[in-house]
Amino acid sequence: VDASPGSITLNSDTALYEVTITMHINRDALLDRFDEVALAERDKSRAEQDAAIKAKEEAAAAPATPSPSPSPSASSDGGK
């Protein structure tokens, strides 16, 4: 469903504004409007998608854990 603005005019006889819009309604837009099961499934699916996106964003934003730099041990003779 989407709407495009039309016009806004003042009706001088009634002193009220008249508004026109053009609406485009997909035939399936209201198909599940009163189907409680379908609405619940849609909401669950959206929540799962939102959670997956959030987890992916958090993983990408997490700072990388640096690996420890190798250091010679006290018992090492430096490879000699």
Tab-separated table of C-alpha atoms in Angstrom:
chain	number	residue	atom	x	y	z
A	1	VAL	CA	0.000	0.000	0.000
A	2	ASP	CA	1.333	3.415	-0.851
A	3	ALA	CA	-0.169	6.850	-1.255
A	4	SER	CA	0.864	9.769	-3.423
A	5	PRO	CA	-0.028	13.318	-2.467
A	6	GLY	CA	-2.604	15.003	-4.638
A	7	SER	CA	-3.843	18.455	-3.776
A	8	ILE	CA	-4.997	20.540	-0.840
A	9	THR	CA	-7.572	23.225	-1.516
A	10	LEU	CA	-9.660	25.493	0.646
A	11	ASN	CA	-13.366	25.258	-0.104
A	12	SER	CA	-14.601	28.824	0.202
A	13	ASP	CA	-18.227	27.725	0.695
A	14	THR	CA	-17.542	25.454	3.669
A	15	ALA	CA	-14.291	27.059	4.894
A	16	LEU	CA	-12.831	23.538	5.029
A	17	TYR	CA	-9.769	22.120	3.350
A	18	GLU	CA	-10.293	19.371	0.790
A	19	VAL	CA	-7.487	16.890	0.285
A	20	THR	CA	-6.993	14.404	-2.538
A	21	ILE	CA	-4.552	11.503	-2.591
A	22	THR	CA	-3.954	8.605	-4.930
A	23	MET	CA	-3.637	5.217	-3.247
A	24	HIS	CA	-2.179	2.089	-4.778
A	25	ILE	CA	-3.306	-1.029	-2.929
A	26	ASN	CA	-1.881	-4.418	-3.756
A	27	ARG	CA	-4.629	-7.033	-3.839
A	28	ASP	CA	-2.751	-9.039	-1.176
A	29	ALA	CA	-2.126	-6.040	1.111
A	30	LEU	CA	-5.122	-6.718	3.322
A	31	LEU	CA	-5.297	-10.479	2.774
A	32	ASP	CA	-4.144	-11.502	6.272
A	33	ARG	CA	-5.433	-8.444	8.083
A	34	PHE	CA	-7.822	-10.388	10.323
A	35	ASP	CA	-5.974	-13.729	10.367
A	36	GLU	CA	-4.538	-13.876	13.901
A	37	VAL	CA	-2.328	-16.904	13.170
A	38	ALA	CA	-0.834	-15.312	10.060
A	39	LEU	CA	-0.217	-12.056	11.938
A	40	ALA	CA	1.514	-13.905	14.780
A	41	GLU	CA	3.709	-15.820	12.323
A	42	ARG	CA	4.579	-12.580	10.514
A	43	ASP	CA	5.497	-10.862	13.784
A	44	LYS	CA	7.616	-13.838	14.881
A	45	SER	CA	9.421	-13.903	11.544
A	46	ARG	CA	10.104	-10.161	11.702
A	47	ALA	CA	11.425	-10.462	15.262
A	48	GLU	CA	13.741	-13.308	14.226
A	49	GLN	CA	15.022	-11.311	11.252
A	50	ASP	CA	15.579	-8.237	13.429
A	51	ALA	CA	17.455	-10.329	16.016
A	52	ALA	CA	19.672	-11.876	13.329
A	53	ILE	CA	20.490	-8.454	11.878
A	54	LYS	CA	21.256	-7.055	15.335
A	55	ALA	CA	23.520	-10.008	16.172
A	56	LYS	CA	25.371	-9.600	12.877
A	57	GLU	CA	25.829	-5.852	13.462
A	58	GLU	CA	27.052	-6.434	17.028
A	59	ALA	CA	29.516	-9.081	15.842
A	60	ALA	CA	30.849	-6.728	13.175
A	61	ALA	CA	31.186	-3.884	15.680
A	62	ALA	CA	32.926	-5.964	18.355
A	63	PRO	CA	36.624	-5.168	18.640
A	64	ALA	CA	38.893	-7.948	17.487
A	65	THR	CA	40.724	-9.732	20.282
A	66	PRO	CA	44.440	-9.324	19.631
A	67	SER	CA	46.515	-12.455	19.763
A	68	PRO	CA	49.407	-12.379	22.204
A	69	SER	CA	52.800	-11.563	20.741
A	70	PRO	CA	55.327	-14.355	21.046
A	71	SER	CA	58.023	-13.630	23.580
A	72	PRO	CA	61.050	-15.666	24.506
A	73	SER	CA	60.777	-17.610	27.708
A	74	ALA	CA	63.284	-17.286	30.527
A	75	SER	CA	64.693	-20.728	29.710
A	76	SER	CA	65.161	-19.893	26.034
A	77	ASP	CA	68.595	-19.132	24.726
A	78	GLY	CA	67.203	-17.290	21.721
A	79	GLY	CA	67.613	-20.271	19.391
A	80	LYS	CA	71.365	-20.608	19.942
